[in-house]
Amino acid sequence: MTTLDRLLGLQDRIVRYRISWAQLAWFGHRASGIGVVLYLFVHIVETSMVTLGPNVYNTTLGLFHNLPVRLGEILLMAALVYHSLNGLRVIAMDFWPHLTVYYRGLTYAVVTSTAVAMIPLALIMITPYAPWGHG
Amino acid sequence: MTRLRTIYVSRQNPSRAARVRPENPGFERFMWWFMRLSGLALVILALGHMLIMHVLVQITGQQVDYGFVTSRWGTPFWRIYDFLLLVLALIHGVNGTRIVIGDFVSRGGLRALLLVSLGALTVLWMILGMIVIMGFNPATSPPVGPFS
């Protein structure tokens, strides 16, 4: 019985099949991709305000300077890091099919690396709103 | 037995999280390659962009504002970098969205509406982004805006 099986003990009542790492990795790739592309559409409009001069642009950026948006940006960073690492795994397995044997290990590596990378990244990004940020 | 079967399956769809490479040349096969090649480039371009704008700026005590963008886009390097990022990320993201819509929306009318809207939005946003990155000129942008 894997950790995942234990964690998802409840899911038997939701769907009648065992959710696998493959499905979670696939779902995570799609969810993070959709999240990033939605942000991209907002970001293009936000950046286009630069053509209207310093006042408009700096005021627009001011709309993004608050804690909820910053938490969203940290989530965006996590989505991008996961999508990048998982995408590299997909590419590697497409071009070297023998890696399929290590499928589970590679997926663990992607999830673990994302989590580990996000610790310093999140700490740095939250700085303006953290107790240590007012020094 | 299990291992043999895994390898057999893998020949058709090794990554399992992605699509099988389309056999016939054409748009779908082109996009299969495009997603992988642009993905490799975007690992550098998009992660680099995020690290510069959100992490390095924070560490060095700077702030992204009008002056920051003006000096950044004062060099052709960053204009080309951002132009490549815009084009590759938008096409990569929109193609991914197209595939997700195709997988989840089976009703013909709704699917067609979503895909046509997605295409139209993409063309508009691509033109807007290109105009801004290539055409931005601090000398001609208005010094005072409606929010001042």
PDB file of C-alpha atoms in Angstrom:
ATOM      1  CA  MET A   1       0.000   0.000   0.000  1.00  0.00           C
ATOM      2  CA  THR A   2       1.580   3.265  -1.103  1.00  0.00           C
ATOM      3  CA  THR A   3       1.378   6.606   0.679  1.00  0.00           C
ATOM      4  CA  LEU A   4      -0.871   7.789  -2.081  1.00  0.00           C
ATOM      5  CA  ASP A   5      -3.292   4.903  -1.523  1.00  0.00           C
ATOM      6  CA  ARG A   6      -3.521   5.757   2.160  1.00  0.00           C
ATOM      7  CA  LEU A   7      -3.951   9.483   1.472  1.00  0.00           C
ATOM      8  CA  LEU A   8      -6.692   8.800  -1.006  1.00  0.00           C
ATOM      9  CA  GLY A   9      -8.522   6.194   1.047  1.00  0.00           C
ATOM     10  CA  LEU A  10     -11.630   8.311   0.760  1.00  0.00           C
ATOM     11  CA  GLN A  11     -11.521   8.524  -2.987  1.00  0.00           C
ATOM     12  CA  ASP A  12     -12.992   5.037  -3.407  1.00  0.00           C
ATOM     13  CA  ARG A  13     -16.281   6.635  -2.475  1.00  0.00           C
ATOM     14  CA  ILE A  14     -15.889   9.293  -5.189  1.00  0.00           C
ATOM     15  CA  VAL A  15     -14.634   7.291  -8.164  1.00  0.00           C
ATOM     16  CA  ARG A  16     -14.654   3.532  -8.592  1.00  0.00           C
ATOM     17  CA  TYR A  17     -11.043   3.201  -9.649  1.00  0.00           C
ATOM     18  CA  ARG A  18      -7.681   3.767  -8.013  1.00  0.00           C
ATOM     19  CA  ILE A  19      -6.260   7.215  -8.760  1.00  0.00           C
ATOM     20  CA  SER A  20      -2.625   6.820  -9.828  1.00  0.00           C
ATOM     21  CA  TRP A  21       0.366   9.141  -9.836  1.00  0.00           C
ATOM     22  CA  ALA A  22       0.061   9.109 -13.614  1.00  0.00           C
ATOM     23  CA  GLN A  23      -3.402  10.635 -13.433  1.00  0.00           C
ATOM     24  CA  LEU A  24      -2.420  13.187 -10.783  1.00  0.00           C
ATOM     25  CA  ALA A  25       0.680  14.245 -12.738  1.00  0.00           C
ATOM     26  CA  TRP A  26      -1.455  14.570 -15.876  1.00  0.00           C
ATOM     27  CA  PHE A  27      -4.130  16.568 -14.063  1.00  0.00           C
ATOM     28  CA  GLY A  28      -1.528  18.778 -12.370  1.00  0.00           C
ATOM     29  CA  HIS A  29       0.102  19.499 -15.730  1.00  0.00           C
ATOM     30  CA  ARG A  30      -3.217  20.626 -17.206  1.00  0.00           C
ATOM     31  CA  ALA A  31      -4.352  22.617 -14.168  1.00  0.00           C
ATOM     32  CA  SER A  32      -1.023  24.453 -13.872  1.00  0.00           C
ATOM     33  CA  GLY A  33      -0.969  25.082 -17.640  1.00  0.00           C
ATOM     34  CA  ILE A  34      -4.453  26.607 -17.656  1.00  0.00           C
ATOM     35  CA  GLY A  35      -3.540  28.734 -14.620  1.00  0.00           C
ATOM     36  CA  VAL A  36      -0.399  30.089 -16.271  1.00  0.00           C
ATOM     37  CA  VAL A  37      -2.112  30.862 -19.595  1.00  0.00           C
ATOM     38  CA  LEU A  38      -4.928  32.734 -17.809  1.00  0.00           C
ATOM     39  CA  TYR A  39      -2.314  34.828 -16.005  1.00  0.00           C
ATOM     40  CA  LEU A  40      -0.512  35.394 -19.334  1.00  0.00           C
ATOM     41  CA  PHE A  41      -3.616  37.036 -20.838  1.00  0.00           C
ATOM     42  CA  VAL A  42      -3.931  39.360 -17.816  1.00  0.00           C
ATOM     43  CA  HIS A  43      -0.182  40.059 -17.811  1.00  0.00           C
ATOM     44  CA  ILE A  44      -0.148  41.134 -21.494  1.00  0.00           C
ATOM     45  CA  VAL A  45      -2.897  43.710 -20.838  1.00  0.00           C
ATOM     46  CA  GLU A  46      -1.205  44.891 -17.641  1.00  0.00           C
ATOM     47  CA  THR A  47       2.145  45.341 -19.425  1.00  0.00           C
ATOM     48  CA  SER A  48       0.519  47.120 -22.380  1.00  0.00           C
ATOM     49  CA  MET A  49      -0.376  49.936 -19.947  1.00  0.00           C
ATOM     50  CA  VAL A  50       3.314  50.928 -20.128  1.00  0.00           C
ATOM     51  CA  THR A  51       2.555  52.622 -23.457  1.00  0.00           C
ATOM     52  CA  LEU A  52       0.175  55.023 -21.671  1.00  0.00           C
ATOM     53  CA  GLY A  53       2.966  56.564 -19.624  1.00  0.00           C
ATOM     54  CA  PRO A  54       4.433  56.334 -16.132  1.00  0.00           C
ATOM     55  CA  ASN A  55       1.331  57.384 -14.210  1.00  0.00           C
ATOM     56  CA  VAL A  56      -1.017  54.855 -15.787  1.00  0.00           C
ATOM     57  CA  TYR A  57       1.555  52.051 -15.648  1.00  0.00           C
ATOM     58  CA  ASN A  58       2.622  52.602 -12.056  1.00  0.00           C
ATOM     59  CA  THR A  59      -1.023  52.914 -10.972  1.00  0.00           C
ATOM     60  CA  THR A  60      -1.821  49.633 -12.761  1.00  0.00           C
ATOM     61  CA  LEU A  61       1.084  47.897 -11.025  1.00  0.00           C
ATOM     62  CA  GLY A  62      -0.192  49.314  -7.728  1.00  0.00           C
ATOM     63  CA  LEU A  63      -3.330  47.203  -8.157  1.00  0.00           C
ATOM     64  CA  PHE A  64      -1.062  44.127  -7.892  1.00  0.00           C
ATOM     65  CA  HIS A  65       0.751  45.255  -4.743  1.00  0.00           C
ATOM     66  CA  ASN A  66      -1.229  43.492  -2.041  1.00  0.00           C
ATOM     67  CA  LEU A  67      -1.042  40.238  -0.131  1.00  0.00           C
ATOM     68  CA  PRO A  68      -3.743  38.242  -2.010  1.00  0.00           C
ATOM     69  CA  VAL A  69      -2.110  38.986  -5.396  1.00  0.00           C
ATOM     70  CA  ARG A  70       1.334  38.173  -3.981  1.00  0.00           C
ATOM     71  CA  LEU A  71       0.047  34.804  -2.749  1.00  0.00           C
ATOM     72  CA  GLY A  72      -1.359  34.269  -6.246  1.00  0.00           C
ATOM     73  CA  GLU A  73       2.058  35.066  -7.726  1.00  0.00           C
ATOM     74  CA  ILE A  74       3.654  32.476  -5.440  1.00  0.00           C
ATOM     75  CA  LEU A  75       1.039  29.972  -6.654  1.00  0.00           C
ATOM     76  CA  LEU A  76       1.886  31.034 -10.227  1.00  0.00           C
ATOM     77  CA  MET A  77       5.573  30.389  -9.560  1.00  0.00           C
ATOM     78  CA  ALA A  78       4.737  26.933  -8.153  1.00  0.00           C
ATOM     79  CA  ALA A  79       2.566  26.176 -11.198  1.00  0.00           C
ATOM     80  CA  LEU A  80       5.368  27.252 -13.545  1.00  0.00           C
ATOM     81  CA  VAL A  81       8.038  25.242 -11.711  1.00  0.00           C
ATOM     82  CA  TYR A  82       5.843  22.120 -11.645  1.00  0.00           C
ATOM     83  CA  HIS A  83       4.784  22.540 -15.293  1.00  0.00           C
ATOM     84  CA  SER A  84       8.445  22.983 -16.327  1.00  0.00           C
ATOM     85  CA  LEU A  85       9.763  19.959 -14.417  1.00  0.00           C
ATOM     86  CA  ASN A  86       6.851  17.716 -15.352  1.00  0.00           C
ATOM     87  CA  GLY A  87       7.138  18.907 -18.954  1.00  0.00           C
ATOM     88  CA  LEU A  88      10.826  17.946 -18.957  1.00  0.00           C
ATOM     89  CA  ARG A  89       9.819  14.500 -17.660  1.00  0.00           C
ATOM     90  CA  VAL A  90       7.230  14.151 -20.435  1.00  0.00           C
ATOM     91  CA  ILE A  91       9.802  15.160 -23.064  1.00  0.00           C
ATOM     92  CA  ALA A  92      12.441  12.813 -21.622  1.00  0.00           C
ATOM     93  CA  MET A  93      10.042   9.874 -21.583  1.00  0.00           C
ATOM     94  CA  ASP A  94       8.803  10.609 -25.097  1.00  0.00           C
ATOM     95  CA  PHE A  95      12.314  10.564 -26.529  1.00  0.00           C
ATOM     96  CA  TRP A  96      13.804   7.824 -24.314  1.00  0.00           C
ATOM     97  CA  PRO A  97      10.935   5.314 -23.886  1.00  0.00           C
ATOM     98  CA  HIS A  98      13.080   3.124 -21.605  1.00  0.00           C
ATOM     99  CA  LEU A  99      12.650   5.759 -18.885  1.00  0.00           C
ATOM    100  CA  THR A 100       9.065   4.508 -18.593  1.00  0.00           C
ATOM    101  CA  VAL A 101      10.466   1.835 -16.264  1.00  0.00           C
ATOM    102  CA  TYR A 102      11.321   4.642 -13.788  1.00  0.00           C
ATOM    103  CA  TYR A 103       7.970   6.329 -14.259  1.00  0.00           C
ATOM    104  CA  ARG A 104       7.013   6.459 -10.583  1.00  0.00           C
ATOM    105  CA  GLY A 105      10.416   7.597  -9.370  1.00  0.00           C
ATOM    106  CA  LEU A 106      10.558  10.374 -11.940  1.00  0.00           C
ATOM    107  CA  THR A 107       7.110  11.596 -10.915  1.00  0.00           C
ATOM    108  CA  TYR A 108       8.128  11.594  -7.236  1.00  0.00           C
ATOM    109  CA  ALA A 109      11.255  13.549  -8.236  1.00  0.00           C
ATOM    110  CA  VAL A 110       9.176  16.176 -10.063  1.00  0.00           C
ATOM    111  CA  VAL A 111       6.817  16.695  -7.112  1.00  0.00           C
ATOM    112  CA  THR A 112       9.615  16.705  -4.514  1.00  0.00           C
ATOM    113  CA  SER A 113      11.824  19.087  -6.527  1.00  0.00           C
ATOM    114  CA  THR A 114       8.907  21.478  -6.980  1.00  0.00           C
ATOM    115  CA  ALA A 115       8.197  21.478  -3.246  1.00  0.00           C
ATOM    116  CA  VAL A 116      11.868  21.941  -2.316  1.00  0.00           C
ATOM    117  CA  ALA A 117      12.416  24.725  -4.881  1.00  0.00           C
ATOM    118  CA  MET A 118       9.306  26.542  -3.658  1.00  0.00           C
ATOM    119  CA  ILE A 119      10.588  26.882  -0.076  1.00  0.00           C
ATOM    120  CA  PRO A 120      13.245  29.569  -0.792  1.00  0.00           C
ATOM    121  CA  LEU A 121      11.233  31.059  -3.682  1.00  0.00           C
ATOM    122  CA  ALA A 122       8.114  31.527  -1.541  1.00  0.00           C
ATOM    123  CA  LEU A 123      10.134  32.938   1.362  1.00  0.00           C
ATOM    124  CA  ILE A 124      11.785  35.515  -0.919  1.00  0.00           C
ATOM    125  CA  MET A 125       8.549  36.443  -2.691  1.00  0.00           C
ATOM    126  CA  ILE A 126       6.555  36.905   0.534  1.00  0.00           C
ATOM    127  CA  THR A 127       9.255  39.179   2.028  1.00  0.00           C
ATOM    128  CA  PRO A 128       7.414  42.551   1.671  1.00  0.00           C
ATOM    129  CA  TYR A 129       4.485  41.141   3.663  1.00  0.00           C
ATOM    130  CA  ALA A 130       6.524  39.125   6.192  1.00  0.00           C
ATOM    131  CA  PRO A 131       7.740  40.263   9.630  1.00  0.00           C
ATOM    132  CA  TRP A 132      11.364  40.111   8.410  1.00  0.00           C
ATOM    133  CA  GLY A 133      10.547  42.305   5.415  1.00  0.00           C
ATOM    134  CA  HIS A 134      10.346  45.617   7.258  1.00  0.00           C
ATOM    135  CA  GLY A 135      13.998  45.716   8.245  1.00  0.00           C
TER     136      GLY A 135
ATOM    137  CA  MET B   1       5.815  -9.661 -17.390  1.00  0.00           C
ATOM    138  CA  THR B   2       4.815  -6.301 -15.941  1.00  0.00           C
ATOM    139  CA  ARG B   3       8.027  -4.709 -17.145  1.00  0.00           C
ATOM    140  CA  LEU B   4       7.631  -6.154 -20.646  1.00  0.00           C
ATOM    141  CA  ARG B   5       4.096  -4.873 -20.815  1.00  0.00           C
ATOM    142  CA  THR B   6       5.184  -1.415 -19.630  1.00  0.00           C
ATOM    143  CA  ILE B   7       7.752  -1.198 -22.388  1.00  0.00           C
ATOM    144  CA  TYR B   8       5.197  -2.407 -24.928  1.00  0.00           C
ATOM    145  CA  VAL B   9       2.752   0.323 -23.885  1.00  0.00           C
ATOM    146  CA  SER B  10       5.558   2.880 -23.771  1.00  0.00           C
ATOM    147  CA  ARG B  11       6.309   2.445 -27.451  1.00  0.00           C
ATOM    148  CA  GLN B  12       2.958   4.002 -28.227  1.00  0.00           C
ATOM    149  CA  ASN B  13       2.822   6.657 -25.537  1.00  0.00           C
ATOM    150  CA  PRO B  14       5.960   6.717 -23.410  1.00  0.00           C
ATOM    151  CA  SER B  15       5.185   9.692 -21.178  1.00  0.00           C
ATOM    152  CA  ARG B  16       1.581   8.636 -20.560  1.00  0.00           C
ATOM    153  CA  ALA B  17       0.831  12.176 -19.369  1.00  0.00           C
ATOM    154  CA  ALA B  18       0.939  13.486 -22.900  1.00  0.00           C
ATOM    155  CA  ARG B  19      -0.421  12.665 -26.308  1.00  0.00           C
ATOM    156  CA  VAL B  20       0.830   9.968 -28.586  1.00  0.00           C
ATOM    157  CA  ARG B  21       2.851  11.497 -31.411  1.00  0.00           C
ATOM    158  CA  PRO B  22       0.473  11.714 -34.385  1.00  0.00           C
ATOM    159  CA  GLU B  23       1.592   9.321 -37.123  1.00  0.00           C
ATOM    160  CA  ASN B  24       0.604  11.425 -40.113  1.00  0.00           C
ATOM    161  CA  PRO B  25       2.370  14.663 -40.989  1.00  0.00           C
ATOM    162  CA  GLY B  26       0.126  17.671 -40.575  1.00  0.00           C
ATOM    163  CA  PHE B  27      -1.017  20.291 -38.113  1.00  0.00           C
ATOM    164  CA  GLU B  28      -1.414  17.957 -35.129  1.00  0.00           C
ATOM    165  CA  ARG B  29       2.027  16.419 -35.555  1.00  0.00           C
ATOM    166  CA  PHE B  30       3.571  19.854 -36.024  1.00  0.00           C
ATOM    167  CA  MET B  31       1.973  20.994 -32.762  1.00  0.00           C
ATOM    168  CA  TRP B  32       3.195  17.825 -30.971  1.00  0.00           C
ATOM    169  CA  TRP B  33       6.764  18.825 -31.860  1.00  0.00           C
ATOM    170  CA  PHE B  34       6.110  22.512 -31.221  1.00  0.00           C
ATOM    171  CA  MET B  35       4.858  21.826 -27.670  1.00  0.00           C
ATOM    172  CA  ARG B  36       8.030  19.916 -26.812  1.00  0.00           C
ATOM    173  CA  LEU B  37      10.547  22.265 -28.461  1.00  0.00           C
ATOM    174  CA  SER B  38       8.863  25.478 -27.266  1.00  0.00           C
ATOM    175  CA  GLY B  39       8.513  23.809 -23.851  1.00  0.00           C
ATOM    176  CA  LEU B  40      12.286  23.342 -23.663  1.00  0.00           C
ATOM    177  CA  ALA B  41      12.853  26.985 -24.620  1.00  0.00           C
ATOM    178  CA  LEU B  42      10.199  28.179 -22.165  1.00  0.00           C
ATOM    179  CA  VAL B  43      11.834  26.358 -19.254  1.00  0.00           C
ATOM    180  CA  ILE B  44      14.669  28.887 -19.700  1.00  0.00           C
ATOM    181  CA  LEU B  45      12.652  31.887 -20.934  1.00  0.00           C
ATOM    182  CA  ALA B  46       9.616  31.740 -18.626  1.00  0.00           C
ATOM    183  CA  LEU B  47      11.381  30.548 -15.472  1.00  0.00           C
ATOM    184  CA  GLY B  48      14.171  33.070 -16.158  1.00  0.00           C
ATOM    185  CA  HIS B  49      11.609  35.850 -16.544  1.00  0.00           C
ATOM    186  CA  MET B  50       9.880  34.919 -13.281  1.00  0.00           C
ATOM    187  CA  LEU B  51      13.195  34.617 -11.419  1.00  0.00           C
ATOM    188  CA  ILE B  52      14.327  38.053 -12.618  1.00  0.00           C
ATOM    189  CA  MET B  53      11.038  39.896 -12.094  1.00  0.00           C
ATOM    190  CA  HIS B  54       9.975  38.310  -8.805  1.00  0.00           C
ATOM    191  CA  VAL B  55      13.047  36.937  -7.089  1.00  0.00           C
ATOM    192  CA  LEU B  56      16.157  38.889  -8.189  1.00  0.00           C
ATOM    193  CA  VAL B  57      14.267  42.198  -8.038  1.00  0.00           C
ATOM    194  CA  GLN B  58      13.270  41.350  -4.457  1.00  0.00           C
ATOM    195  CA  ILE B  59      16.768  40.279  -3.410  1.00  0.00           C
ATOM    196  CA  THR B  60      18.437  43.374  -4.863  1.00  0.00           C
ATOM    197  CA  GLY B  61      15.862  45.716  -3.301  1.00  0.00           C
ATOM    198  CA  GLN B  62      14.577  47.036  -6.625  1.00  0.00           C
ATOM    199  CA  GLN B  63      10.991  47.475  -7.758  1.00  0.00           C
ATOM    200  CA  VAL B  64       9.367  46.833 -11.113  1.00  0.00           C
ATOM    201  CA  ASP B  65       7.943  50.162 -12.280  1.00  0.00           C
ATOM    202  CA  TYR B  66       7.909  52.436 -15.329  1.00  0.00           C
ATOM    203  CA  GLY B  67      11.593  53.331 -14.941  1.00  0.00           C
ATOM    204  CA  PHE B  68      12.531  49.662 -14.626  1.00  0.00           C
ATOM    205  CA  VAL B  69      10.716  48.708 -17.838  1.00  0.00           C
ATOM    206  CA  THR B  70      12.109  51.736 -19.704  1.00  0.00           C
ATOM    207  CA  SER B  71      15.707  50.879 -18.894  1.00  0.00           C
ATOM    208  CA  ARG B  72      15.107  47.147 -19.484  1.00  0.00           C
ATOM    209  CA  TRP B  73      13.576  47.718 -22.913  1.00  0.00           C
ATOM    210  CA  GLY B  74      16.338  50.205 -23.691  1.00  0.00           C
ATOM    211  CA  THR B  75      18.452  47.242 -24.805  1.00  0.00           C
ATOM    212  CA  PRO B  76      17.521  45.072 -27.806  1.00  0.00           C
ATOM    213  CA  PHE B  77      18.437  41.911 -25.849  1.00  0.00           C
ATOM    214  CA  TRP B  78      15.501  42.148 -23.458  1.00  0.00           C
ATOM    215  CA  ARG B  79      13.096  43.226 -26.221  1.00  0.00           C
ATOM    216  CA  ILE B  80      14.027  40.115 -28.224  1.00  0.00           C
ATOM    217  CA  TYR B  81      13.874  37.961 -25.061  1.00  0.00           C
ATOM    218  CA  ASP B  82      10.388  39.241 -24.195  1.00  0.00           C
ATOM    219  CA  PHE B  83       9.235  38.975 -27.818  1.00  0.00           C
ATOM    220  CA  LEU B  84      10.292  35.300 -27.974  1.00  0.00           C
ATOM    221  CA  LEU B  85       8.683  34.678 -24.582  1.00  0.00           C
ATOM    222  CA  LEU B  86       5.420  36.294 -25.721  1.00  0.00           C
ATOM    223  CA  VAL B  87       5.169  34.360 -28.986  1.00  0.00           C
ATOM    224  CA  LEU B  88       6.251  30.948 -27.647  1.00  0.00           C
ATOM    225  CA  ALA B  89       4.310  31.147 -24.359  1.00  0.00           C
ATOM    226  CA  LEU B  90       1.099  32.383 -25.980  1.00  0.00           C
ATOM    227  CA  ILE B  91       1.084  29.719 -28.726  1.00  0.00           C
ATOM    228  CA  HIS B  92       2.168  26.977 -26.263  1.00  0.00           C
ATOM    229  CA  GLY B  93      -0.491  27.997 -23.741  1.00  0.00           C
ATOM    230  CA  VAL B  94      -3.272  28.447 -26.267  1.00  0.00           C
ATOM    231  CA  ASN B  95      -2.537  25.121 -27.960  1.00  0.00           C
ATOM    232  CA  GLY B  96      -2.669  23.439 -24.553  1.00  0.00           C
ATOM    233  CA  THR B  97      -6.008  25.131 -23.882  1.00  0.00           C
ATOM    234  CA  ARG B  98      -7.257  23.990 -27.287  1.00  0.00           C
ATOM    235  CA  ILE B  99      -6.402  20.391 -26.438  1.00  0.00           C
ATOM    236  CA  VAL B 100      -8.073  20.652 -23.020  1.00  0.00           C
ATOM    237  CA  ILE B 101     -11.226  22.099 -24.610  1.00  0.00           C
ATOM    238  CA  GLY B 102     -11.178  19.303 -27.167  1.00  0.00           C
ATOM    239  CA  ASP B 103     -10.949  16.689 -24.403  1.00  0.00           C
ATOM    240  CA  PHE B 104     -13.568  18.059 -22.047  1.00  0.00           C
ATOM    241  CA  VAL B 105     -16.174  19.764 -24.242  1.00  0.00           C
ATOM    242  CA  SER B 106     -17.877  17.277 -26.503  1.00  0.00           C
ATOM    243  CA  ARG B 107     -20.963  19.268 -27.478  1.00  0.00           C
ATOM    244  CA  GLY B 108     -20.339  20.465 -31.032  1.00  0.00           C
ATOM    245  CA  GLY B 109     -21.815  23.953 -30.773  1.00  0.00           C
ATOM    246  CA  LEU B 110     -20.198  24.861 -27.451  1.00  0.00           C
ATOM    247  CA  ARG B 111     -16.861  23.414 -28.525  1.00  0.00           C
ATOM    248  CA  ALA B 112     -16.890  25.414 -31.778  1.00  0.00           C
ATOM    249  CA  LEU B 113     -17.832  28.597 -29.884  1.00  0.00           C
ATOM    250  CA  LEU B 114     -15.014  28.119 -27.344  1.00  0.00           C
ATOM    251  CA  LEU B 115     -12.413  27.322 -30.004  1.00  0.00           C
ATOM    252  CA  VAL B 116     -13.378  30.286 -32.215  1.00  0.00           C
ATOM    253  CA  SER B 117     -13.342  32.630 -29.183  1.00  0.00           C
ATOM    254  CA  LEU B 118      -9.958  31.273 -28.117  1.00  0.00           C
ATOM    255  CA  GLY B 119      -8.551  31.833 -31.601  1.00  0.00           C
ATOM    256  CA  ALA B 120      -9.910  35.370 -31.839  1.00  0.00           C
ATOM    257  CA  LEU B 121      -8.630  36.337 -28.361  1.00  0.00           C
ATOM    258  CA  THR B 122      -5.217  34.868 -29.160  1.00  0.00           C
ATOM    259  CA  VAL B 123      -4.846  36.912 -32.367  1.00  0.00           C
ATOM    260  CA  LEU B 124      -5.878  40.125 -30.556  1.00  0.00           C
ATOM    261  CA  TRP B 125      -3.593  39.532 -27.566  1.00  0.00           C
ATOM    262  CA  MET B 126      -0.678  38.499 -29.789  1.00  0.00           C
ATOM    263  CA  ILE B 127      -0.983  41.707 -31.841  1.00  0.00           C
ATOM    264  CA  LEU B 128      -1.298  43.818 -28.671  1.00  0.00           C
ATOM    265  CA  GLY B 129       1.755  42.182 -27.103  1.00  0.00           C
ATOM    266  CA  MET B 130       3.875  42.533 -30.244  1.00  0.00           C
ATOM    267  CA  ILE B 131       2.939  46.181 -30.693  1.00  0.00           C
ATOM    268  CA  VAL B 132       3.838  46.950 -27.071  1.00  0.00           C
ATOM    269  CA  ILE B 133       7.181  45.116 -27.056  1.00  0.00           C
ATOM    270  CA  MET B 134       8.353  46.352 -30.453  1.00  0.00           C
ATOM    271  CA  GLY B 135       6.732  49.782 -30.455  1.00  0.00           C
ATOM    272  CA  PHE B 136       7.194  51.023 -26.879  1.00  0.00           C
ATOM    273  CA  ASN B 137       9.006  54.353 -26.910  1.00  0.00           C
ATOM    274  CA  PRO B 138       9.320  56.319 -23.666  1.00  0.00           C
ATOM    275  CA  ALA B 139       9.861  59.533 -25.644  1.00  0.00           C
ATOM    276  CA  THR B 140       6.373  59.409 -27.151  1.00  0.00           C
ATOM    277  CA  SER B 141       4.406  57.941 -24.245  1.00  0.00           C
ATOM    278  CA  PRO B 142       2.240  60.512 -22.428  1.00  0.00           C
ATOM    279  CA  PRO B 143       3.851  61.789 -19.206  1.00  0.00           C
ATOM    280  CA  VAL B 144       0.453  62.256 -17.542  1.00  0.00           C
ATOM    281  CA  GLY B 145      -2.332  59.702 -17.600  1.00  0.00           C
ATOM    282  CA  PRO B 146      -6.007  59.600 -16.632  1.00  0.00           C
ATOM    283  CA  PHE B 147      -5.212  58.235 -13.155  1.00  0.00           C
ATOM    284  CA  SER B 148      -2.798  60.992 -12.185  1.00  0.00           C
TER     285      SER B 148
END
